[in-house]
Amino acid sequence: MKLRNIFYGISSVLLIVGASACTDLTETVYDKIVSDNYYQNKEDVVRAFLRPFEHGYWSVLSTYRLQEITADQMGTWERDGWWYDGGQWERLHKHTWGLEGGDADVIANAWEVQFQGIGQCNSVLEDFARLNREQLGVNEQELNSMYAQIRTLRAWFYLRAFDLFRNLPRVVSFNDPSQNTSYQVSPEETFAFIESELLDVIDKLPIKEGNNGNGNLQGQWNKASAAALLVRLYLNAEKWIGIPKYEDCASYAQKIINGEYGNYSLAEQWYEPFDWDNEFSNEVLYAFTAGFGYSHWHWDGDMYWWGFPVNAKYYFGFLEWGDCNPARAVQPSLDVDGNLYEFELGKTIHNFKMYPEDYRLKKYVNLEGESKREGMFLYGYLPYTNSSGKVEYVTSPVGGYRLYIRDQVGRFEDALPSETIEDKESNCAHGDMNSGWCVVKYPVYRDGDPGAMESDYVEIRLSEIYYSLAECYFRAGNVAEAGKLLNAVRKRNYPQTRWQEYLYEPEGIVALTEAELLSEWGREFLNEGRRRTDLCRWNKYSSGTWWDKEPDLDDHTDIFIFPYRILGANPELKQNPGYPDRK
């Protein structure tokens, strides 16, 4: 088993890497009475500091679903009677979400978990401001570092809520309601708050030293990761507040790449930032720490563990967590007869196959030895050797047919790969267990493997900074420089002997167009919980067409509705434009 310290360092402070999973994340962590008695020693300070980090890690699912299910790459559809769930996923897919129902609950949850996180950060910040440092044995440098990190984490919560809903109340105090607003402030004001917070904390945060990844410092917000949040903020500024800030985005991206905020470099292999020992990857700017025996929220329940066929555990050879669940897969490029769809967006597997020697296109397989894999997708038949040494195949839990996973959605059931089926219907309400390739970005190693379920969840990696800077150059008309930046990352995906065929001009022969740039964002960051944001920034989210999805009536769906559950909790909230208000 991979060695994981229970504590990691912040300056000379030892901090817990894997806080225990909690079961009630809606509770108030500390009220005034509790906080007066809670802080008895340095370890109490550390525990309080870590509490909103654990919530932040747990909250990733809430935004992941809205970022991926509502966009053009990943999808949830009916499978032999599974996963239709009253049409809630279809409504999210088609941007027809409402004020109540399962789809509204998914949206409301994304709002609630961000503000729970903001509230937890506010509570800790106010507690820390009045601590007796000498009595608790915490020096000023240690406390200042923790204080700056909590402010960064709060800015991260705000940025995610801002992206999804845009019109937010200002909540900056846990104990003094007069500092907050129950009504929404303007998007410009929220943008300015996030920006000012990040600009102020950068110099107060630790910096990554050396050139061997973060190691035991994984999970800390530092100068580079705070600067990366500014890159995200500025890259989307034109969409979010109507003011382009690409020059600011480029400036901070270049500083990160130049090493002004710490030593980082691109991984040599595409899978390294996601592998079991990714805390030592120099490509990782920020990750939530995880481990088999600690928190592992990106593998739990409704996130990546629910992105594989039910019986895929046999193919992986990892049986310790029970069955998987096919909640999500890649939307199809082909109709049921194998013809390529003609719509503009989506067609993700086809976009990968445009570069057929892409290492990521290989079928995911655990290689011989410990903690080694290749490939990023599950497709075709999935064979495995049973306990008696006999080769069997993963089968459907409904009907028992042998799975043959396709880049198509339909009712194929036990049809052979070469067969043409009579049923031509393909939509969110009509699929089966064969429908849609599965993405395996984080490895699923075998039972007993030292790397089994040890990957940290990567929130920011250096390739995002390269791609953001490339987009800034592209928008400024410097397509050649944009291509070079993208190529710096793309090179690891293809055989070096064929680079010219696969790289963008002028280093290769591939033309970099707006459509290709958006496709390349999709290839590099497939299933990483950001696709909706990228589509919105290019004004494709509400206007685009993809599988089983026609353009929306207008662009009001670029931000989400406030369901009744949110409106009922705060009478002063105003519904977002274009949506029906309260009853």
Coordinates of C-alpha atoms in Angstrom, one line a residue:
M1 CA 0.0 0.0 0.0
K2 CA 1.3 3.4 -0.9
L3 CA 2.6 5.2 2.2
R4 CA 0.4 8.1 3.2
N5 CA 1.3 10.4 6.1
I6 CA -1.7 11.3 8.3
F7 CA -0.2 14.8 8.5
Y8 CA 1.4 17.1 5.9
G9 CA 3.5 20.2 6.4
I10 CA 2.5 23.8 6.3
S11 CA 5.7 25.5 7.2
S12 CA 6.5 23.7 10.5
V13 CA 2.8 22.8 11.1
L14 CA 1.7 19.2 10.6
L15 CA -1.6 18.9 9.0
I16 CA -3.9 16.0 8.3
V17 CA -3.8 14.7 4.7
G18 CA -7.0 12.7 4.7
A19 CA -9.7 14.0 7.0
S20 CA -12.3 11.4 7.8
A21 CA -15.4 11.5 5.7
C22 CA -18.3 13.1 7.4
T23 CA -21.9 12.1 7.0
D24 CA -23.6 15.4 7.6
L25 CA -22.1 18.2 5.6
T26 CA -25.0 20.6 6.1
E27 CA -24.3 21.0 9.8
T28 CA -22.9 24.2 11.2
V29 CA -19.3 23.4 12.1
Y30 CA -18.7 25.8 14.9
D31 CA -21.1 28.2 16.6
K32 CA -19.9 30.9 19.0
I33 CA -20.2 28.7 22.1
V34 CA -18.4 25.7 20.5
S35 CA -15.6 27.8 19.0
D36 CA -14.9 29.4 22.4
N37 CA -14.2 26.0 23.9
Y38 CA -13.0 24.1 20.8
Y39 CA -9.5 25.5 20.4
Q40 CA -7.4 24.0 23.2
N41 CA -4.2 23.2 21.3
K42 CA -2.4 23.4 18.0
E43 CA -4.1 20.2 16.7
D44 CA -7.5 21.8 17.2
V45 CA -6.4 24.7 15.0
V46 CA -5.2 22.3 12.3
R47 CA -8.5 20.3 12.5
A48 CA -10.6 23.5 12.1
F49 CA -8.4 24.6 9.2
L50 CA -8.9 21.3 7.4
R51 CA -12.7 21.1 7.8
P52 CA -13.6 23.3 4.8
F53 CA -11.0 21.5 2.6
E54 CA -12.7 18.2 3.2
H55 CA -16.0 19.8 2.3
G56 CA -14.5 21.3 -0.8
Y57 CA -13.3 17.9 -2.0
W58 CA -16.7 16.3 -1.3
S59 CA -18.4 19.2 -3.2
V60 CA -16.6 18.4 -6.4
L61 CA -19.4 16.1 -7.5
S62 CA -22.0 18.9 -7.4
T63 CA -20.3 21.0 -10.1
Y64 CA -19.0 18.0 -12.0
R65 CA -22.5 16.8 -12.9
L66 CA -23.7 20.2 -14.1
Q67 CA -20.5 20.8 -16.0
E68 CA -20.5 17.4 -17.9
I69 CA -24.1 16.1 -18.1
T70 CA -25.4 19.4 -19.5
A71 CA -22.6 19.7 -22.1
D72 CA -21.7 17.9 -25.3
Q73 CA -19.3 15.1 -24.2
M74 CA -20.6 13.1 -21.3
G75 CA -24.2 11.9 -20.9
T76 CA -26.7 9.9 -18.8
W77 CA -29.3 8.0 -20.7
E78 CA -31.8 5.2 -20.1
R79 CA -30.2 1.8 -20.0
D80 CA -32.6 -1.2 -20.1
G81 CA -34.8 0.5 -17.6
W82 CA -32.0 2.0 -15.6
W83 CA -31.1 5.7 -15.2
Y84 CA -34.0 7.4 -16.8
D85 CA -35.1 8.6 -13.3
G86 CA -38.2 10.4 -14.4
G87 CA -36.4 12.2 -17.2
Q88 CA -34.3 14.4 -14.9
W89 CA -31.0 13.6 -16.7
E90 CA -32.7 14.2 -20.1
R91 CA -33.9 17.6 -18.9
L92 CA -30.4 18.5 -17.8
H93 CA -29.0 17.3 -21.1
K94 CA -31.6 19.3 -23.1
H95 CA -31.4 22.4 -20.9
T96 CA -35.1 22.2 -20.0
W97 CA -34.5 22.0 -16.3
G98 CA -37.3 23.3 -14.1
L99 CA -38.1 24.8 -10.7
E100 CA -38.7 21.4 -9.0
G101 CA -38.0 17.8 -9.6
G102 CA -34.8 15.7 -9.7
D103 CA -33.1 18.0 -12.1
A104 CA -33.9 21.0 -9.9
D105 CA -32.4 19.1 -6.9
V106 CA -29.2 18.6 -8.8
I107 CA -29.0 22.3 -9.5
A108 CA -30.0 23.3 -6.0
N109 CA -27.4 21.0 -4.5
A110 CA -24.6 22.8 -6.5
W111 CA -25.7 26.1 -5.0
E112 CA -26.0 24.8 -1.5
V113 CA -22.6 23.1 -1.3
Q114 CA -20.8 26.2 -2.5
F115 CA -22.3 28.4 0.1
Q116 CA -21.9 25.8 2.8
G117 CA -18.2 25.9 1.9
I118 CA -18.1 29.7 1.9
G119 CA -19.8 29.7 5.3
Q120 CA -17.3 27.2 6.7
C121 CA -14.4 29.3 5.4
N122 CA -15.9 32.4 7.0
S123 CA -16.3 30.7 10.3
V124 CA -12.7 29.5 10.4
L125 CA -11.3 32.9 9.3
E126 CA -13.2 34.7 12.0
D127 CA -12.1 32.1 14.6
F128 CA -8.5 32.4 13.5
A129 CA -8.6 36.2 13.8
R130 CA -9.2 36.1 17.5
L131 CA -7.1 33.0 18.6
N132 CA -4.6 33.3 21.4
R133 CA -1.6 32.1 19.3
E134 CA 0.9 31.8 22.2
Q135 CA -1.5 29.8 24.3
L136 CA -2.2 27.4 21.5
G137 CA 1.4 27.2 20.3
V138 CA 0.8 28.5 16.8
N139 CA 3.3 31.1 15.5
E140 CA 2.3 34.0 13.3
Q141 CA 3.8 32.6 10.1
E142 CA 1.9 29.3 10.5
L143 CA -1.4 31.0 11.2
N144 CA -0.9 33.5 8.3
S145 CA -0.3 30.7 5.9
M146 CA -3.4 28.8 7.0
Y147 CA -5.4 32.1 6.9
A148 CA -4.3 32.8 3.3
Q149 CA -5.2 29.3 2.2
I150 CA -8.7 29.5 3.6
R151 CA -9.2 32.8 1.8
T152 CA -8.1 31.1 -1.4
L153 CA -10.4 28.2 -0.8
R154 CA -13.3 30.6 -0.3
A155 CA -12.4 32.3 -3.6
W156 CA -12.5 28.9 -5.2
F157 CA -16.0 28.2 -3.9
Y158 CA -17.1 31.7 -5.0
L159 CA -15.7 31.2 -8.5
R160 CA -17.5 27.9 -9.0
A161 CA -20.9 29.4 -7.8
F162 CA -20.3 32.5 -9.9
D163 CA -19.7 30.4 -13.1
L164 CA -22.9 28.4 -12.5
F165 CA -25.3 31.1 -11.3
R166 CA -23.6 34.5 -11.8
N167 CA -26.0 36.5 -9.6
L168 CA -24.8 35.8 -6.0
P169 CA -25.4 37.4 -2.6
R170 CA -22.2 38.6 -0.8
V171 CA -21.5 36.4 2.2
V172 CA -18.2 37.2 3.8
S173 CA -18.9 36.8 7.6
F174 CA -20.2 34.0 9.7
N175 CA -20.8 36.0 12.9
D176 CA -21.8 39.4 11.6
P177 CA -24.8 39.3 9.2
S178 CA -24.5 43.1 8.6
Q179 CA -21.4 42.4 6.4
N180 CA -23.5 40.1 4.2
T181 CA -26.3 40.7 1.7
S182 CA -29.3 38.4 1.4
Y183 CA -30.0 40.0 -2.0
Q184 CA -27.7 39.4 -5.0
V185 CA -25.0 41.9 -5.9
S186 CA -24.0 42.6 -9.5
P187 CA -21.7 40.1 -11.3
E188 CA -19.1 42.8 -11.6
E189 CA -19.0 43.1 -7.8
T190 CA -18.6 39.4 -7.3
F191 CA -15.9 39.3 -9.9
A192 CA -14.1 42.2 -8.2
F193 CA -14.3 40.4 -4.8
I194 CA -12.8 37.2 -6.1
E195 CA -10.1 39.0 -8.0
S196 CA -9.1 41.2 -5.0
E197 CA -9.0 38.2 -2.7
L198 CA -6.7 36.2 -4.9
L199 CA -4.5 39.2 -5.7
D200 CA -4.1 39.9 -2.0
V201 CA -3.3 36.3 -0.9
I202 CA -0.8 35.3 -3.5
D203 CA 2.2 36.8 -1.7
K204 CA 1.0 35.3 1.6
L205 CA 0.8 31.7 0.3
P206 CA 3.6 29.1 0.3
I207 CA 5.6 28.4 -2.8
K208 CA 6.4 25.0 -4.2
E209 CA 10.1 24.3 -3.9
G210 CA 12.2 21.8 -5.8
N211 CA 11.4 19.8 -8.8
N212 CA 9.8 16.5 -7.6
G213 CA 6.1 17.4 -7.3
N214 CA 4.3 18.5 -4.2
G215 CA 4.9 15.3 -2.2
N216 CA 3.6 15.7 1.3
L217 CA 2.6 19.3 0.5
Q218 CA -0.2 18.1 -1.8
G219 CA -3.5 19.6 -0.8
Q220 CA -2.1 23.1 0.0
W221 CA -3.2 26.2 -1.9
N222 CA 0.0 27.9 -2.9
K223 CA 1.1 30.8 -5.1
A224 CA 0.8 28.9 -8.3
S225 CA -2.7 27.5 -7.6
A226 CA -4.0 30.9 -6.6
A227 CA -2.5 32.4 -9.7
A228 CA -4.2 29.6 -11.7
L229 CA -7.6 30.7 -10.2
L230 CA -6.9 34.2 -11.6
V231 CA -6.2 32.6 -15.0
R232 CA -9.6 31.0 -14.8
L233 CA -11.3 34.2 -13.7
Y234 CA -9.7 36.3 -16.4
L235 CA -10.1 33.7 -19.2
N236 CA -13.9 33.8 -18.6
A237 CA -14.3 37.5 -17.8
E238 CA -15.7 38.4 -21.2
K239 CA -18.5 35.9 -20.7
W240 CA -19.0 36.5 -17.1
I241 CA -19.0 40.3 -16.9
G242 CA -18.8 41.4 -20.5
I243 CA -15.2 42.8 -20.1
P244 CA -12.4 40.9 -21.9
K245 CA -9.4 40.3 -19.7
Y246 CA -7.3 38.1 -21.9
E247 CA -4.2 40.1 -21.4
D248 CA -4.4 39.7 -17.7
C249 CA -5.1 36.0 -18.2
A250 CA -2.0 35.7 -20.4
S251 CA 0.2 37.6 -18.0
Y252 CA -0.6 35.2 -15.0
A253 CA -0.4 32.1 -17.2
Q254 CA 3.0 33.1 -18.5
K255 CA 4.2 33.8 -14.9
I256 CA 3.2 30.3 -13.9
I257 CA 4.8 28.7 -16.9
N258 CA 8.0 30.7 -16.3
G259 CA 8.2 29.4 -12.8
E260 CA 7.6 32.6 -11.0
Y261 CA 5.3 30.9 -8.6
G262 CA 7.2 27.6 -8.2
N263 CA 8.7 24.8 -10.2
Y264 CA 6.3 23.1 -12.5
S265 CA 6.6 21.1 -15.7
L266 CA 4.4 19.1 -18.0
A267 CA 4.4 15.3 -17.4
E268 CA 6.1 13.2 -20.0
Q269 CA 3.1 10.8 -20.2
W270 CA -0.6 11.9 -20.4
Y271 CA -1.6 9.7 -17.5
E272 CA 1.0 10.8 -14.9
P273 CA -1.1 13.6 -13.4
F274 CA -3.9 11.1 -12.7
D275 CA -1.8 8.1 -11.5
W276 CA -1.6 6.6 -8.1
D277 CA 1.5 8.7 -7.2
N278 CA 0.4 11.9 -8.7
E279 CA 1.3 13.9 -5.6
F280 CA 4.8 13.8 -7.1
S281 CA 3.7 15.0 -10.5
N282 CA 5.2 18.4 -11.4
E283 CA 2.2 19.0 -13.6
V284 CA -0.2 19.2 -10.6
L285 CA -0.8 22.7 -9.4
Y286 CA -3.6 21.8 -6.9
A287 CA -5.2 18.5 -5.9
F288 CA -7.3 17.2 -3.1
T289 CA -5.5 14.4 -1.3
A290 CA -7.0 11.0 -1.4
G291 CA -6.2 7.4 -0.5
F292 CA -7.8 4.0 -0.3
G293 CA -8.1 4.2 3.5
Y294 CA -8.9 7.9 3.6
S295 CA -11.2 10.3 1.7
H296 CA -11.7 9.3 -2.0
W297 CA -14.7 11.4 -3.0
H298 CA -13.9 11.3 -6.8
W299 CA -14.2 7.5 -6.6
D300 CA -17.3 7.3 -4.4
G301 CA -20.9 7.0 -5.3
D302 CA -22.1 9.2 -8.1
M303 CA -18.8 10.3 -9.6
Y304 CA -16.2 8.3 -11.4
W305 CA -17.1 4.9 -9.9
W306 CA -20.5 5.4 -11.5
G307 CA -18.9 5.8 -15.0
F308 CA -18.3 2.1 -15.7
P309 CA -20.5 -0.9 -16.6
V310 CA -21.8 -2.7 -13.5
N311 CA -19.6 -5.8 -13.8
A312 CA -16.5 -3.9 -15.0
K313 CA -15.0 -4.7 -11.6
Y314 CA -14.1 -8.1 -13.0
Y315 CA -12.3 -6.6 -15.9
F316 CA -10.4 -4.2 -13.6
G317 CA -9.7 -7.0 -11.1
F318 CA -10.8 -4.6 -8.3
L319 CA -13.6 -6.2 -6.3
E320 CA -13.2 -4.5 -2.9
W321 CA -15.8 -1.7 -3.5
G322 CA -18.6 -3.8 -5.0
D323 CA -20.3 -3.0 -8.3
C324 CA -19.8 0.0 -10.5
N325 CA -22.8 1.8 -12.0
P326 CA -23.2 3.0 -15.6
A327 CA -24.5 6.5 -14.8
R328 CA -22.4 8.3 -17.4
A329 CA -20.6 7.6 -20.6
V330 CA -19.3 9.5 -23.6
Q331 CA -22.0 10.7 -25.9
P332 CA -22.1 8.9 -29.3
S333 CA -20.4 10.0 -32.5
L334 CA -22.3 7.4 -34.6
D335 CA -25.9 6.6 -35.2
V336 CA -27.1 3.0 -34.7
D337 CA -26.1 2.1 -38.2
G338 CA -22.6 3.3 -37.7
N339 CA -22.9 6.6 -39.6
L340 CA -21.1 9.7 -38.3
Y341 CA -23.5 12.3 -37.0
E342 CA -23.3 15.7 -38.8
F343 CA -23.9 18.0 -35.9
E344 CA -21.2 20.5 -35.0
L345 CA -20.3 19.6 -31.4
G346 CA -19.9 16.5 -29.4
K347 CA -18.7 13.4 -31.4
T348 CA -15.9 13.1 -28.9
I349 CA -14.6 9.7 -29.8
H350 CA -14.6 10.7 -33.5
N351 CA -12.5 13.8 -32.5
F352 CA -10.0 11.5 -30.8
K353 CA -9.9 9.2 -33.8
M354 CA -9.0 12.1 -36.1
Y355 CA -5.5 11.4 -34.6
P356 CA -5.6 7.6 -34.7
E357 CA -2.3 6.9 -32.9
D358 CA -3.3 8.8 -29.8
Y359 CA -2.1 6.7 -26.9
R360 CA -5.3 7.6 -25.0
L361 CA -7.4 5.8 -27.5
K362 CA -6.1 2.4 -26.4
K363 CA -8.5 0.3 -24.4
Y364 CA -7.8 0.7 -20.7
V365 CA -6.0 -2.3 -19.3
N366 CA -4.0 -3.0 -16.1
L367 CA -0.5 -4.1 -17.3
E368 CA 1.6 -6.8 -15.7
G369 CA 3.3 -5.8 -12.5
E370 CA 2.2 -3.3 -10.0
S371 CA 0.4 0.0 -10.6
K372 CA 0.8 0.2 -14.4
R373 CA -1.8 0.9 -17.0
E374 CA -2.4 2.0 -20.6
G375 CA -5.3 3.5 -22.4
M376 CA -8.1 5.8 -21.3
F377 CA -11.3 4.1 -22.5
L378 CA -13.5 1.1 -22.1
Y379 CA -15.0 -0.2 -25.3
G380 CA -15.7 -3.4 -27.2
Y381 CA -15.8 -6.7 -25.3
L382 CA -14.3 -6.7 -21.8
P383 CA -12.7 -10.1 -21.1
Y384 CA -11.3 -11.3 -17.8
T385 CA -10.0 -14.5 -16.2
N386 CA -12.2 -15.9 -13.4
S387 CA -11.0 -17.7 -10.3
S388 CA -10.9 -21.0 -12.1
G389 CA -8.6 -19.7 -14.8
K390 CA -11.4 -19.5 -17.4
V391 CA -11.8 -16.5 -19.7
E392 CA -15.2 -14.8 -19.3
Y393 CA -16.7 -11.5 -20.4
V394 CA -18.4 -8.7 -18.6
T395 CA -22.1 -9.0 -19.0
S396 CA -25.1 -6.8 -18.5
P397 CA -27.0 -7.0 -15.2
V398 CA -30.2 -6.8 -17.2
G399 CA -30.7 -9.6 -19.7
G400 CA -27.3 -11.1 -19.0
Y401 CA -26.0 -10.4 -22.5
R402 CA -22.3 -10.1 -23.2
L403 CA -21.4 -6.4 -23.4
Y404 CA -19.9 -4.9 -26.5
I405 CA -19.4 -1.2 -25.7
R406 CA -20.0 1.0 -28.7
D407 CA -19.6 4.7 -29.7
Q408 CA -23.4 4.6 -30.2
V409 CA -26.6 4.8 -28.1
G410 CA -29.4 2.4 -28.8
R411 CA -30.9 -1.0 -28.0
F412 CA -28.2 -3.4 -29.2
E413 CA -28.4 -5.9 -26.4
D414 CA -26.8 -9.2 -27.6
A415 CA -26.3 -8.1 -31.3
L416 CA -22.9 -8.9 -32.7
P417 CA -20.6 -6.0 -33.6
S418 CA -21.2 -6.6 -37.3
E419 CA -25.0 -6.8 -37.0
T420 CA -27.4 -4.0 -38.1
I421 CA -30.3 -3.7 -35.7
E422 CA -33.8 -2.9 -36.7
D423 CA -34.5 -0.4 -33.9
K424 CA -33.0 2.9 -35.2
E425 CA -34.0 5.1 -32.2
S426 CA -31.1 6.8 -30.3
N427 CA -31.9 9.3 -27.6
C428 CA -31.7 9.9 -23.8
A429 CA -34.8 7.7 -23.3
H430 CA -33.6 4.8 -25.4
G431 CA -30.3 3.0 -24.7
D432 CA -28.8 -0.1 -23.2
M433 CA -25.8 -1.3 -21.3
N434 CA -23.6 -1.3 -24.4
S435 CA -24.2 2.3 -25.2
G436 CA -21.3 4.7 -25.0
W437 CA -17.6 4.4 -24.4
C438 CA -16.5 4.8 -20.8
V439 CA -13.6 7.1 -19.6
V440 CA -10.9 5.7 -17.2
K441 CA -8.7 8.7 -16.5
Y442 CA -7.9 7.8 -13.0
P443 CA -6.7 4.1 -12.9
V444 CA -8.6 1.3 -11.3
Y445 CA -5.8 -1.1 -10.3
R446 CA -6.3 -4.6 -9.0
D447 CA -7.1 -5.7 -5.5
G448 CA -4.0 -5.6 -3.4
D449 CA -2.1 -3.4 -5.8
P450 CA -0.1 -0.7 -4.0
G451 CA -1.7 1.9 -6.2
A452 CA -5.3 0.8 -6.0
M453 CA -7.5 3.9 -5.5
E454 CA -4.6 6.0 -4.3
S455 CA -4.8 8.8 -6.9
D456 CA -5.4 12.3 -5.6
Y457 CA -8.1 14.3 -7.3
V458 CA -6.5 16.9 -9.6
E459 CA -8.3 20.2 -9.6
I460 CA -5.7 22.3 -11.5
R461 CA -2.8 21.1 -13.7
L462 CA -0.2 22.9 -15.7
S463 CA -1.7 21.9 -19.1
E464 CA -4.7 24.0 -18.3
I465 CA -2.4 27.0 -18.0
Y466 CA -0.8 26.2 -21.4
Y467 CA -4.2 25.8 -23.0
S468 CA -5.5 29.1 -21.4
L469 CA -2.5 31.0 -22.7
A470 CA -2.9 29.4 -26.1
E471 CA -6.5 30.6 -26.2
C472 CA -5.4 34.1 -25.3
Y473 CA -2.9 34.1 -28.2
F474 CA -5.5 32.6 -30.6
R475 CA -8.0 35.3 -29.7
A476 CA -5.4 37.9 -30.3
G477 CA -4.7 36.5 -33.8
N478 CA -1.4 34.9 -33.0
V479 CA -2.4 31.4 -34.1
A480 CA 1.1 30.2 -34.6
E481 CA 2.1 30.9 -31.0
A482 CA -1.2 29.3 -29.8
G483 CA -0.3 26.2 -31.7
K484 CA 3.1 25.9 -30.2
L485 CA 1.7 26.1 -26.7
L486 CA -0.9 23.4 -27.4
N487 CA 1.8 21.2 -29.1
A488 CA 3.9 21.4 -25.9
V489 CA 1.2 19.3 -24.3
R490 CA 0.0 17.3 -27.3
K491 CA 3.4 15.9 -28.1
R492 CA 3.1 13.3 -25.3
N493 CA -0.1 11.9 -26.9
Y494 CA 1.4 10.7 -30.2
P495 CA 4.5 8.8 -31.5
Q496 CA 7.4 11.2 -31.9
T497 CA 8.1 9.8 -35.4
R498 CA 4.6 11.0 -36.5
W499 CA 4.5 14.4 -34.7
Q500 CA 4.3 16.4 -37.9
E501 CA 1.0 14.8 -38.8
Y502 CA -0.4 15.4 -35.4
L503 CA 0.9 18.8 -34.3
Y504 CA -0.5 22.2 -35.1
E505 CA 1.1 24.6 -37.6
P506 CA 3.9 25.7 -37.8
E507 CA 5.5 22.7 -36.1
G508 CA 3.1 20.3 -37.8
I509 CA 0.5 20.3 -40.6
V510 CA -2.8 20.5 -38.6
A511 CA -4.6 23.9 -39.0
L512 CA -5.7 25.4 -35.7
T513 CA -9.2 26.8 -36.1
E514 CA -11.8 27.9 -33.6
A515 CA -13.6 24.6 -33.9
E516 CA -10.4 22.6 -33.5
L517 CA -9.4 24.6 -30.5
L518 CA -12.6 23.8 -28.7
S519 CA -12.3 20.2 -29.8
E520 CA -8.8 20.1 -28.3
W521 CA -10.0 21.6 -25.0
G522 CA -12.4 18.6 -25.0
R523 CA -9.8 16.0 -25.8
E524 CA -7.3 17.1 -23.1
F525 CA -9.9 17.8 -20.4
L526 CA -12.5 15.1 -21.1
N527 CA -14.6 14.3 -18.1
E528 CA -12.7 16.7 -15.8
G529 CA -15.7 18.8 -14.9
R530 CA -15.2 21.9 -17.0
R531 CA -16.8 21.3 -20.4
R532 CA -19.8 23.5 -19.9
T533 CA -17.6 26.4 -19.0
D534 CA -15.6 26.1 -22.1
L535 CA -18.7 25.9 -24.3
C536 CA -20.2 28.9 -22.6
R537 CA -17.0 30.9 -23.2
W538 CA -17.2 30.2 -26.9
N539 CA -21.0 30.9 -26.9
K540 CA -21.7 27.3 -28.0
Y541 CA -23.5 26.0 -24.9
S542 CA -26.9 27.4 -25.6
S543 CA -26.6 27.8 -29.4
G544 CA -24.9 24.5 -30.2
T545 CA -26.2 21.2 -31.5
W546 CA -25.0 17.8 -30.3
W547 CA -26.5 14.3 -29.9
D548 CA -30.2 14.5 -28.9
K549 CA -29.8 18.2 -28.2
E550 CA -31.1 21.1 -30.3
P551 CA -30.1 24.8 -29.8
D552 CA -31.9 26.5 -26.9
L553 CA -34.4 29.3 -27.6
D554 CA -31.9 31.9 -26.3
D555 CA -28.8 32.2 -24.1
H556 CA -30.5 32.5 -20.7
T557 CA -29.6 28.9 -20.1
D558 CA -25.9 29.8 -20.0
I559 CA -26.5 30.2 -16.2
F560 CA -28.7 28.0 -14.2
I561 CA -32.2 28.5 -12.7
F562 CA -32.8 29.1 -9.0
P563 CA -35.1 26.1 -8.1
Y564 CA -37.9 26.5 -5.5
R565 CA -35.6 24.9 -3.0
I566 CA -33.2 27.9 -3.3
L567 CA -35.8 30.6 -3.6
G568 CA -37.7 29.3 -0.6
A569 CA -34.7 29.5 1.6
N570 CA -34.1 33.2 0.8
P571 CA -37.1 35.4 -0.1
E572 CA -34.8 38.2 -1.3
L573 CA -33.3 36.2 -4.1
K574 CA -34.4 37.2 -7.6
Q575 CA -34.7 34.6 -10.2
N576 CA -32.1 34.5 -12.9
P577 CA -33.2 36.2 -16.2
G578 CA -35.3 34.1 -18.6
Y579 CA -36.6 31.7 -16.0
P580 CA -40.0 31.5 -14.3
D581 CA -40.1 33.0 -10.8
R582 CA -41.8 31.7 -7.6
K583 CA -45.4 30.4 -7.8

